[in-house]
Short mmCIF file of C-alpha atoms (C1' of nucleotides) in Angstrom, two decimals:
data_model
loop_
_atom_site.label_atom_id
_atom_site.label_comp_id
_atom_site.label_asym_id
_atom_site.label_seq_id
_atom_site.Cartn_x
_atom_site.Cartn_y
_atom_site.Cartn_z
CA UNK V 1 -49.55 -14.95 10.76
CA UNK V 2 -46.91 -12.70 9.44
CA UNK V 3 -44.01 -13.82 6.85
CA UNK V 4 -40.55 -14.22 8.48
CA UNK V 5 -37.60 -13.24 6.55
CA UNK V 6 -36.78 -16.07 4.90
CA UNK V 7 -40.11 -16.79 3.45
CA UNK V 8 -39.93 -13.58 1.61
CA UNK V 9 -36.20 -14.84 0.13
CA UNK V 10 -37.81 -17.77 -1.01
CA UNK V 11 -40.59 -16.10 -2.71
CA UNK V 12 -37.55 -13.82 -4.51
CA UNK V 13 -35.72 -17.15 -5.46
CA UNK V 14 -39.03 -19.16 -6.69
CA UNK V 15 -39.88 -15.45 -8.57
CA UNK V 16 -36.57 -15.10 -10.66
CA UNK V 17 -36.14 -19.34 -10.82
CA UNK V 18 -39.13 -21.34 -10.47
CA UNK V 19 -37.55 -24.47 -11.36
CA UNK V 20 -35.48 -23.93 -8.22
CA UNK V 21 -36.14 -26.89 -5.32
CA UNK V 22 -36.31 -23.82 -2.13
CA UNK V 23 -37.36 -26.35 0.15
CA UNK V 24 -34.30 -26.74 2.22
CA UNK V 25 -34.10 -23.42 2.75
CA UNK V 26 -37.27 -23.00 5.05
CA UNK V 27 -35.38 -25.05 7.52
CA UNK V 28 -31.63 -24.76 7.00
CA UNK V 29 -32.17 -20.80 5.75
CA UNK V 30 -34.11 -20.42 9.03
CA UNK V 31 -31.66 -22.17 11.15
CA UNK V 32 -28.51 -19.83 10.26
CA UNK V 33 -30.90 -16.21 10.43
CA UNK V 34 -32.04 -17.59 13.79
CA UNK V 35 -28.44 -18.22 14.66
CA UNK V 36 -27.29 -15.15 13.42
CA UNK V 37 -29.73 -13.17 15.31
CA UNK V 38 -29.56 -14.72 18.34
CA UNK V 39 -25.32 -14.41 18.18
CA UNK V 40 -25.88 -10.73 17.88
CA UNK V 41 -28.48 -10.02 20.52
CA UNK V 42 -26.35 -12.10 23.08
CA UNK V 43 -22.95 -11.14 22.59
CA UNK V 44 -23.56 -6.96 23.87
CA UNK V 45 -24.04 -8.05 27.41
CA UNK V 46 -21.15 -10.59 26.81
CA UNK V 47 -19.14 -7.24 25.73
CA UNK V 48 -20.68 -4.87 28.22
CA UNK V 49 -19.00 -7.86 30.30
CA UNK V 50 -15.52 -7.73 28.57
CA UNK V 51 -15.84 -10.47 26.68
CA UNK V 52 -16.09 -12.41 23.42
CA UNK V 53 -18.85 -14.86 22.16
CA UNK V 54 -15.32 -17.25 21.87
CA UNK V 55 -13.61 -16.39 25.27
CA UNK V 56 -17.34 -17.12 26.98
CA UNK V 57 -17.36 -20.48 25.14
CA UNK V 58 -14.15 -21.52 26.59
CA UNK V 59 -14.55 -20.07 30.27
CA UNK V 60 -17.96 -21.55 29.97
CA UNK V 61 -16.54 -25.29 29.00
CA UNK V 62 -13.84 -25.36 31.52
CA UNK V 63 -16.50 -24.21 34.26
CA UNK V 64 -19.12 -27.10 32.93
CA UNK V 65 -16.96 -29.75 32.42
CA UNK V 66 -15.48 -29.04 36.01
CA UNK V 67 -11.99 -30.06 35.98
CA UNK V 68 -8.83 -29.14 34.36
CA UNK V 69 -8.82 -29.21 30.69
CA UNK V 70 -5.37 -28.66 28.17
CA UNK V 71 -5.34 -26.66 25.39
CA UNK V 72 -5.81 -29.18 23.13
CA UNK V 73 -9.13 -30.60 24.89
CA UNK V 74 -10.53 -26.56 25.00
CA UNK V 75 -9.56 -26.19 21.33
CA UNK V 76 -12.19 -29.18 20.70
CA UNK V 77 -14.58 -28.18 23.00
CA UNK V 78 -15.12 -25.14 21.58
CA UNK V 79 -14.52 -25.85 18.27
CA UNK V 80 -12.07 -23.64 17.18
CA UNK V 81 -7.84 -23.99 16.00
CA UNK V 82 -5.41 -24.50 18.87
CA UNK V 83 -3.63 -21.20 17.78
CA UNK V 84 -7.17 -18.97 18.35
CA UNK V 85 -7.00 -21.14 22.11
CA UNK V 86 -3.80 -19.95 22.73
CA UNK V 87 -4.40 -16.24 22.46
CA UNK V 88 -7.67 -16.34 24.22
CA UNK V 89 -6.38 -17.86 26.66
CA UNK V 90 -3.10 -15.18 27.06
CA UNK V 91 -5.63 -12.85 27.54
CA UNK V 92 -7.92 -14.44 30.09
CA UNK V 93 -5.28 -15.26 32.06
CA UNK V 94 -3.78 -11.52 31.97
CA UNK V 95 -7.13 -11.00 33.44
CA UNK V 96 -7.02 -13.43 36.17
CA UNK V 97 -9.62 -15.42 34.85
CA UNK V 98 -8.04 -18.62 34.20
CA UNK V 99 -4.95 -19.92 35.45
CA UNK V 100 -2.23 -22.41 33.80
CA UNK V 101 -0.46 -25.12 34.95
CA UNK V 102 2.06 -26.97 33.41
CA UNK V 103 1.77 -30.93 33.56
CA UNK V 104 4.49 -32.69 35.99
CA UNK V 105 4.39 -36.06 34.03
CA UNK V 106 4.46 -34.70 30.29
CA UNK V 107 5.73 -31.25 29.99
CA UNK V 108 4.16 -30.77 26.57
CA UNK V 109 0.94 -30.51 28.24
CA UNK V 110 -0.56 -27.48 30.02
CA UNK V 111 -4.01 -28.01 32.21
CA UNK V 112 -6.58 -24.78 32.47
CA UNK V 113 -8.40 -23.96 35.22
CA UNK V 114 -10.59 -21.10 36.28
CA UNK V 115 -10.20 -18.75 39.15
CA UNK V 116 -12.65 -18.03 41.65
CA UNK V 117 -13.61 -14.27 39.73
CA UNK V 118 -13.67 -16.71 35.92
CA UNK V 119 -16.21 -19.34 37.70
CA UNK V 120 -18.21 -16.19 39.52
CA UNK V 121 -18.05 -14.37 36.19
CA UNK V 122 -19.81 -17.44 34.46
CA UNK V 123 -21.78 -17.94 36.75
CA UNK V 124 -22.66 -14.45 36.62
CA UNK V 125 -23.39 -14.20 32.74
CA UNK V 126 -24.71 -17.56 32.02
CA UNK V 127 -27.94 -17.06 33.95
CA UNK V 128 -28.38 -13.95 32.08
CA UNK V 129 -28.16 -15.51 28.75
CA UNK V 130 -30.53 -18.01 29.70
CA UNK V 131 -33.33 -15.35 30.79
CA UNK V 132 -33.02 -13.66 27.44
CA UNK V 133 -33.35 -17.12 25.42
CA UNK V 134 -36.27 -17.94 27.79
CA UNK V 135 -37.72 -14.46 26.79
CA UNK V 136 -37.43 -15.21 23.41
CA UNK V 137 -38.62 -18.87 23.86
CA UNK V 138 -42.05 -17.64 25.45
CA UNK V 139 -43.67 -16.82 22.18
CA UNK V 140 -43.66 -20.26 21.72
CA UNK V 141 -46.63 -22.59 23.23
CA UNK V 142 -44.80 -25.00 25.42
CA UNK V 143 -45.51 -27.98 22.73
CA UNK V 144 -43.98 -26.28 20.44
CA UNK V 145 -40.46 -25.56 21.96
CA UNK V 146 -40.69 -29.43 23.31
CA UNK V 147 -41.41 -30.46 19.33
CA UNK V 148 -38.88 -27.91 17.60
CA UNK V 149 -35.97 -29.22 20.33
CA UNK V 150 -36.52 -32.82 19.45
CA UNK V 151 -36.55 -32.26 15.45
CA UNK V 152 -33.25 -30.10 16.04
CA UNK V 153 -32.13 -32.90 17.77
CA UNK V 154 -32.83 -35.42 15.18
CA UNK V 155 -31.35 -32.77 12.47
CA UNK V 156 -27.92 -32.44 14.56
CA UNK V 157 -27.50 -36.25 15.02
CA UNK V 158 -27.45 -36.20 11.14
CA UNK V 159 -25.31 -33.68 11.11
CA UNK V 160 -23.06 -35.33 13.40
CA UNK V 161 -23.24 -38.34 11.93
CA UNK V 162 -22.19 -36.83 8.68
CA UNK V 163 -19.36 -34.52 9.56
CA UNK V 164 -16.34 -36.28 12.01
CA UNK V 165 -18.59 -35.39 14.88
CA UNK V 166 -15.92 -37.82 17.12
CA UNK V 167 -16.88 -37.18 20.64
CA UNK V 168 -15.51 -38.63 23.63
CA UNK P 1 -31.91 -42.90 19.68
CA UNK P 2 -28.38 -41.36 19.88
CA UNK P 3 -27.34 -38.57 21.96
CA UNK P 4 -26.42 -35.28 20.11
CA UNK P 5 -23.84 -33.00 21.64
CA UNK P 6 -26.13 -30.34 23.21
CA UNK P 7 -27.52 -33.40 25.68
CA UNK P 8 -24.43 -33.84 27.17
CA UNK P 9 -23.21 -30.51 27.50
CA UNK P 10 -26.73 -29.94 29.10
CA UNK P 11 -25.95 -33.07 30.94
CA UNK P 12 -22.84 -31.57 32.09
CA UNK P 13 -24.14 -28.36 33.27
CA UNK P 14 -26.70 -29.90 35.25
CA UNK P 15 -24.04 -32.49 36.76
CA UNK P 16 -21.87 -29.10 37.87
CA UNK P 17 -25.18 -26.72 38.64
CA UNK P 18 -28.17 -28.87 39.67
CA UNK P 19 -29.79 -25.36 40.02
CA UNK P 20 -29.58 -23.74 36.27
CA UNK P 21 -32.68 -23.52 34.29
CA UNK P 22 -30.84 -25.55 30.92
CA UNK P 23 -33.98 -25.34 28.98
CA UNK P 24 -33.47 -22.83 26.54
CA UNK P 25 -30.02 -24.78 25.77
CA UNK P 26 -32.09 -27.32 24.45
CA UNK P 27 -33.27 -25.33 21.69
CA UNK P 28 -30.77 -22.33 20.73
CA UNK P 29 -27.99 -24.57 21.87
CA UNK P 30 -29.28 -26.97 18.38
CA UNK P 31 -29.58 -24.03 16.52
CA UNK P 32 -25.80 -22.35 16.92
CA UNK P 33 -24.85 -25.96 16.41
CA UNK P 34 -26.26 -26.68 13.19
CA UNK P 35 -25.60 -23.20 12.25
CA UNK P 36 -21.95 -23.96 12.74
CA UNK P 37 -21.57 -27.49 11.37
CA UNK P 38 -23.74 -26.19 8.76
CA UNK P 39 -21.87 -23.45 7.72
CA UNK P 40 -18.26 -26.04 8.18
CA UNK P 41 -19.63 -28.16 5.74
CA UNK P 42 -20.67 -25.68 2.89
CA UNK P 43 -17.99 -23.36 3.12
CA UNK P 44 -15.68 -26.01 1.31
CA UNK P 45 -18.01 -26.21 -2.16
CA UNK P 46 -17.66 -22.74 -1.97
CA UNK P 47 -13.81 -21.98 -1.40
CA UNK P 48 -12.73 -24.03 -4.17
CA UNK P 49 -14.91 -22.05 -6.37
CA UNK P 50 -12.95 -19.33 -4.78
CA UNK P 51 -15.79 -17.93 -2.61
CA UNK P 52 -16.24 -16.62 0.86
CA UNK P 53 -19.81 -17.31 2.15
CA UNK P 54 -20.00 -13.67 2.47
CA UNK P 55 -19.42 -13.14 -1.07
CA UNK P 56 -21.74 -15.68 -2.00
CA UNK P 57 -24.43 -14.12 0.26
CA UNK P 58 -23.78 -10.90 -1.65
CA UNK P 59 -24.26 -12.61 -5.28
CA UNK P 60 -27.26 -14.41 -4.28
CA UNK P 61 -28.71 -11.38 -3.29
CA UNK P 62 -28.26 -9.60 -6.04
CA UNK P 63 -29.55 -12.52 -8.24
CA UNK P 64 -32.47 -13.63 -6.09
CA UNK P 65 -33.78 -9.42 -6.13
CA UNK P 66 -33.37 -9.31 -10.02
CA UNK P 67 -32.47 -5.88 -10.35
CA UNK P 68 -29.29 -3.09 -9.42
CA UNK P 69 -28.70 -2.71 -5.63
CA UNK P 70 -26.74 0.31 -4.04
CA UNK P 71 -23.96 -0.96 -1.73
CA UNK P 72 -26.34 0.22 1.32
CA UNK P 73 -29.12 -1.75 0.27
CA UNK P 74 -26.55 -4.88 0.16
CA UNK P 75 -25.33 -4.58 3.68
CA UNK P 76 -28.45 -4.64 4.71
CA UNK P 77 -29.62 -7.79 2.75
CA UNK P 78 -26.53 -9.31 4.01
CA UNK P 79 -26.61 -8.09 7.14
CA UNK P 80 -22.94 -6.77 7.37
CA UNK P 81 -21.06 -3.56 7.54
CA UNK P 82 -21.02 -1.19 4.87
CA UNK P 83 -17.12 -0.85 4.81
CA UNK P 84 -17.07 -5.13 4.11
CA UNK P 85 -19.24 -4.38 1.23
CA UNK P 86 -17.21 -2.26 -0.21
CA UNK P 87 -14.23 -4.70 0.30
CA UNK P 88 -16.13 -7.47 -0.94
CA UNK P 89 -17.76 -5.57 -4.09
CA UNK P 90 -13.88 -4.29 -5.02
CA UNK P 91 -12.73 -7.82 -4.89
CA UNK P 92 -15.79 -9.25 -6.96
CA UNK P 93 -15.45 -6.56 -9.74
CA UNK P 94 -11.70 -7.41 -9.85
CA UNK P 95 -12.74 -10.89 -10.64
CA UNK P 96 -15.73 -9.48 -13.38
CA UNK P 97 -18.03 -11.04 -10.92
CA UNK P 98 -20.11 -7.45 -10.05
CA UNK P 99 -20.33 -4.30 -12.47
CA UNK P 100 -20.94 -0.94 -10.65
CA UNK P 101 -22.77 1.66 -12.02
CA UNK P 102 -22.91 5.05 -11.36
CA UNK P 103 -26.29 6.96 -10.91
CA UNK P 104 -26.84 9.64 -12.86
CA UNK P 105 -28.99 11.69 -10.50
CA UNK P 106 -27.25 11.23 -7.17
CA UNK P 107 -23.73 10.91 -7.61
CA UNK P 108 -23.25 9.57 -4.22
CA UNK P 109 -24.92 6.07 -5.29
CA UNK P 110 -23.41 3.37 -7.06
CA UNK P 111 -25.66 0.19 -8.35
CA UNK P 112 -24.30 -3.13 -8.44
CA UNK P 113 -25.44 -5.79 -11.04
CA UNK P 114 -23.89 -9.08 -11.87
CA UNK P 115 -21.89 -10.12 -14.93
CA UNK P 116 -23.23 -12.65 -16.94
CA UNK P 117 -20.06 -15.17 -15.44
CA UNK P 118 -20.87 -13.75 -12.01
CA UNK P 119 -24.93 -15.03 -12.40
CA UNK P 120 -23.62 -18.15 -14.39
CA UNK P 121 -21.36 -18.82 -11.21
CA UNK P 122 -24.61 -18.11 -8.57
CA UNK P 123 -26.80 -20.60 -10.68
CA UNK P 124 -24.04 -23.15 -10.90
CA UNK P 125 -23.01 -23.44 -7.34
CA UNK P 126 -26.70 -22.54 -5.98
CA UNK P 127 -27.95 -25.86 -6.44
CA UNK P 128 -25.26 -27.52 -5.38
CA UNK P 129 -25.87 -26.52 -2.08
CA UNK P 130 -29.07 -27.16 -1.89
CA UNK P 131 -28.45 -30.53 -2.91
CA UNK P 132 -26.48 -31.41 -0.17
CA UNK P 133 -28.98 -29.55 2.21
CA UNK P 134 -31.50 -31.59 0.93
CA UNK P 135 -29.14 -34.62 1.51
CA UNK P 136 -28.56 -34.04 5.07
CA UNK P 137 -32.62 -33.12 5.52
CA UNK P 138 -33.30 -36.46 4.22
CA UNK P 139 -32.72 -37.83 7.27
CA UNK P 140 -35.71 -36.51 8.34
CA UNK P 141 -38.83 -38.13 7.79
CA UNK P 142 -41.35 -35.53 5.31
CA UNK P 143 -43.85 -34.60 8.73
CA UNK P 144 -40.55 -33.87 10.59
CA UNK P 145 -39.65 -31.63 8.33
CA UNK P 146 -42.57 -29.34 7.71
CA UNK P 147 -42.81 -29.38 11.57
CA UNK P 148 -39.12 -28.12 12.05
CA UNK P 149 -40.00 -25.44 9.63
CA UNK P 150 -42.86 -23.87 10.63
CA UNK P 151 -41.21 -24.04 13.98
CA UNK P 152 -38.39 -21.98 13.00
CA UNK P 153 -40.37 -19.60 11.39
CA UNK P 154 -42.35 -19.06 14.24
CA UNK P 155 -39.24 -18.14 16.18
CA UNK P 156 -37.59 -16.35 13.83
CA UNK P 157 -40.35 -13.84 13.40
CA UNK P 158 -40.09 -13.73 17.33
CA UNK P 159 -37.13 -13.09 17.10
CA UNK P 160 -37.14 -10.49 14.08
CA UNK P 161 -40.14 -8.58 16.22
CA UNK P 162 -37.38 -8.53 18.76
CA UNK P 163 -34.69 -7.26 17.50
CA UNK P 164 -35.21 -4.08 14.92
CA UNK P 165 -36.25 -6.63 11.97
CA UNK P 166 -37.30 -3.66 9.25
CA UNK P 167 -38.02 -5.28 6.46
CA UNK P 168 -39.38 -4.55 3.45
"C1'" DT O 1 20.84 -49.80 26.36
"C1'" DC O 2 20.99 -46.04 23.25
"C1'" DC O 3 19.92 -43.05 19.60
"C1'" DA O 4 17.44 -41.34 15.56
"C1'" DA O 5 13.11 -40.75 13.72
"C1'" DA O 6 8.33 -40.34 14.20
"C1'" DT O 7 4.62 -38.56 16.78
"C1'" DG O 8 2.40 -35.14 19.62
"C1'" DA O 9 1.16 -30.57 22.14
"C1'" DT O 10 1.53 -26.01 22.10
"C1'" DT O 11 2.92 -21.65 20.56
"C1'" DT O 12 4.42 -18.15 17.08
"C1'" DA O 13 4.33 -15.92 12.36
"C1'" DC O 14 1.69 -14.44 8.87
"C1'" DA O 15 -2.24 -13.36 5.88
"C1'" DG O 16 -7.09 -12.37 5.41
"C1'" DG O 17 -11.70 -10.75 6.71
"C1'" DT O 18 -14.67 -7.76 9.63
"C1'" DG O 19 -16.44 -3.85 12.29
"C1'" DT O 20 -16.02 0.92 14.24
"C1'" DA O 21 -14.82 5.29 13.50
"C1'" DA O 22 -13.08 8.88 10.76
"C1'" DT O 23 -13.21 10.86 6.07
"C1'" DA O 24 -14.81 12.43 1.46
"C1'" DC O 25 -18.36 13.52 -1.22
"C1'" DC O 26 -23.16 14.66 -2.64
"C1'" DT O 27 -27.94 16.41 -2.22
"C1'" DG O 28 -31.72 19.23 -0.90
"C1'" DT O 29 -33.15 22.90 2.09
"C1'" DT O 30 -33.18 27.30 4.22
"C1'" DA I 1 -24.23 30.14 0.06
"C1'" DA I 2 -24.07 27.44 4.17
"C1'" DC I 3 -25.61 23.47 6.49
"C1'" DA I 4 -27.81 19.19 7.87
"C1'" DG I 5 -28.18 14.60 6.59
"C1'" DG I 6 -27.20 10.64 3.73
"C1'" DT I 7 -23.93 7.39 0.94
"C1'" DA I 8 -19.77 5.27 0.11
"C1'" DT I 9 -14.96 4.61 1.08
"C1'" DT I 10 -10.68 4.52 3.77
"C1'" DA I 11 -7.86 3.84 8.15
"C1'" DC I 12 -7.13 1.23 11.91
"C1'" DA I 13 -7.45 -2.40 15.27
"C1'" DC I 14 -8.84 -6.98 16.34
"C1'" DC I 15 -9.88 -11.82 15.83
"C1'" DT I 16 -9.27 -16.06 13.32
"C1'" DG I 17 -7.23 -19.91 10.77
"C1'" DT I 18 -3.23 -22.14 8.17
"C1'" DA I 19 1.21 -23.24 8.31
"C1'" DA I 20 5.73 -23.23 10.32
"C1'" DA I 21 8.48 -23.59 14.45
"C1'" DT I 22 9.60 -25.27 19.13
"C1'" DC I 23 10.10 -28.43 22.41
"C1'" DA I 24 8.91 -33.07 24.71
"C1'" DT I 25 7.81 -37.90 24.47
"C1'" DT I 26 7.59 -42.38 22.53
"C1'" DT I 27 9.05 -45.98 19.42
"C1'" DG I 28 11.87 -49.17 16.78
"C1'" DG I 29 15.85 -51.00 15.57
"C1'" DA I 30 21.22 -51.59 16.11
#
DNA sequence: TCCAAATGATTTACAGGTGTAATACCTGTT
DNA sequence: AACAGGTATTACACCTGTAAATCATTTGGA
């Protein structure tokens, strides 16, 4: 059994303040390294690709959600400003892999779709970033991955629930 | 029993690919989530103390080690490029938060120790965060918590193996 | 009905942070 | 004394968010 990262910066912390109360840091300290790592292990075949972490988020929402979505929706999907949305999509579409169109009823509105080479390239990618998760995931006894998805289910609920996690 | 976010976007791509092997969502989907609404929530404490999270990464690890670190040693604790630590360690010394030091042997090194506001600052907003950590945990029941934990740590060190996690 | 104001969606302007790559400098070795 | 390798900084380009601007729609009286 050896010590993962953050055990050691818990040691430090308990070391230099032992009055210090670590324990949310084996889960929440753990959560962010894993998330960091993970982010930077997937996003060089998302590069190698052409493409950003962010601008695979929003092809990948407009492909799962599987209709036409407006700015404003993608900007909440994805969970970034409606500015950062704009550009990315400026770009995507000067790469033919999303198209615009404007709304006939309310011309404030613009509806995004993908193009047949944005849906292939998802559908390209995605798979891919699945078998490298899976990889990851077999270390893991199968009752463990079912145990550790539930209890970061019950943790992002509370989360959720605690942040304006409005959803439709 | 609530449905978090991940369900339905699993829910979504399953509607839209009946095909796709989702299981791996279920797990590192959670985990970029609560890394992100994590990281939403505490990055507010921390800007009105006038504080990037990458700043505060750097003081905490030069507090939690309890001794001088060279500005390599800190991008690798922090896991960032050596040019932002430089950029961050010239905007902390402006604000007497980090003293450099020169080395008298190799002139090429500089150590980095904090100021006595910039550890005050560290041990002030330090708990803090964990307080609120230990808040949102507390919606977890005690067993659910030591199981998310050990969990995570088995993954992480899956995923440290992985990826070139040299380390101490 | 008509118009002004409020609301709303999207885009543009600007400032800040980050990484890659190029640069400056230092050390130890041959 | 030159060079190979390591450390830190600077230059540049890119991405992002906040705030302002633009344009369209809806609303609430007169």
């Amino acid at each position: 059994m050896t010590d993962d990262i953050v055990a050691s910066v818990v040691r430090q912390w308990q070391t230099v303040n032992p009055g210090l109360d670590t324990g949310p840091m084996e889960i929440i300290g753990r959560i962010n390294r894993c998330a960091a790592l993970l982010q930077q292990a997937e996003d060089a075949p998302l590069r190698s690709a052409g493409l950003t972490r962010a601008e695979f988020d929003l092809l990948g929402a407009v492909r799962r959600t599987d209709r036409e979505l407006t700015p404003g929706e993608l900007a909440r999907e994805t969970f970034s400003s409606g500015a950062a949305v704009t550009k990315r999509l400026r770009s995507l579409q000067d790469r033919a892999l999303v198209e615009r169109r404007g709304d006939a009823r309310d011309r404030r509105v613009a509806h995004v779709r993908l193009t047949d080479e944005g849906r292939a390239l998802v559908d390209r990618l995605l798979p891919e970033q699945l078998a490298y998760e899976r990889a990851v995931l077999a270390g893991l006894d199968g009752d463990a991955r079912d145990e550790l998805g539930s209890r970061l289910g019950e943790l992002l609920v509370q989360l959720e629930g605690r942040l304006g996690g409005a959803r439709r």
